């Protein structure tokens, strides 16, 4: 049965969507609360501090996912995340928390995220057959886009109705709602011949890294994903804000550019969800990564909002397609007992390392301007595409 018609996959999709919207709502509420308590720079530190424990502990989270199973880990960590946000609500209702209290909440949330994210990324491989992984990744990308679109408006509505505590309460409700939904999701077990004996965490982590290093597809694919994230995250987050300020587009113009990117990424996810099969998946990943990189460089050269929105649509379409296909390739080539550790290694850069480059991007824009910074970041991203095209095993890699 195609994944988008499979009731088990759809139950997982609803749970994942609810949790993803809750995450966006939580970060919206956290940034709002931090802005009310301190300067913009201090608020930026509070919102970014959770990336540090994620980066440090992410690989260990992959070991936990493989050892105890991704569904069990997602259930436990989702419950803890929900309770943590409830604690933030109680803190807001009882007193006016300072930046240190908000930072502590962010740090603990980042620690739990280091366990949650690898397990959540590994779960699709346990609920779908190898031939359906492209569709499942397409569904996941659609859910992520929907969460990004709804997170801001729902956060604003929560603050309007109940203040910051109301926004945090909505986040807790959505994250908590994913837990009973996940209980109804059936997962496959690791085949007996692929099961491993439990050992020390460091030994299991090293075994997972060795598995990646010895696989002719996973090894270059990890480099492609890391370079793509490093070249994409900075320009399309802080870089785009600075570009809008430099061009005089204002928040409305920036919103249209982001909408163009979201439409392109959503269209790529929908295409893969409906089509299912991607012939010559490795070659497609490399080609669209290179084309998306060219669009990133062009974005800083377009003076008008409509033109920038069209270029951003091309970025979303190209890199959205590359990200979805590379995610499916990652899970289809990872050994069943290694999916959590492989996913944690792939997630490390995008959720742990890349956000820490924002200060570097801001400093570089001040020194050399947006055009030069976007061009350099595009070159980093294009290098990832070149790795995919130059690696024969990855270039010839296919999905089931």
Short mmCIF file of C-alpha atoms in Angstrom, two decimals, residues 17 42 46 248 275 292 388 396:
data_model
loop_
_atom_site.label_atom_id
_atom_site.label_comp_id
_atom_site.label_asym_id
_atom_site.label_seq_id
_atom_site.Cartn_x
_atom_site.Cartn_y
_atom_site.Cartn_z
CA UNK A 17 2.59 17.23 12.68
CA UNK A 42 20.13 38.73 25.36
CA UNK A 46 18.30 32.62 25.24
CA UNK A 248 14.43 48.10 2.33
CA UNK A 275 5.14 10.14 -7.26
CA UNK A 292 19.68 25.25 -5.54
CA UNK A 388 27.33 13.65 -4.76
CA UNK A 396 24.35 5.43 -8.78
#
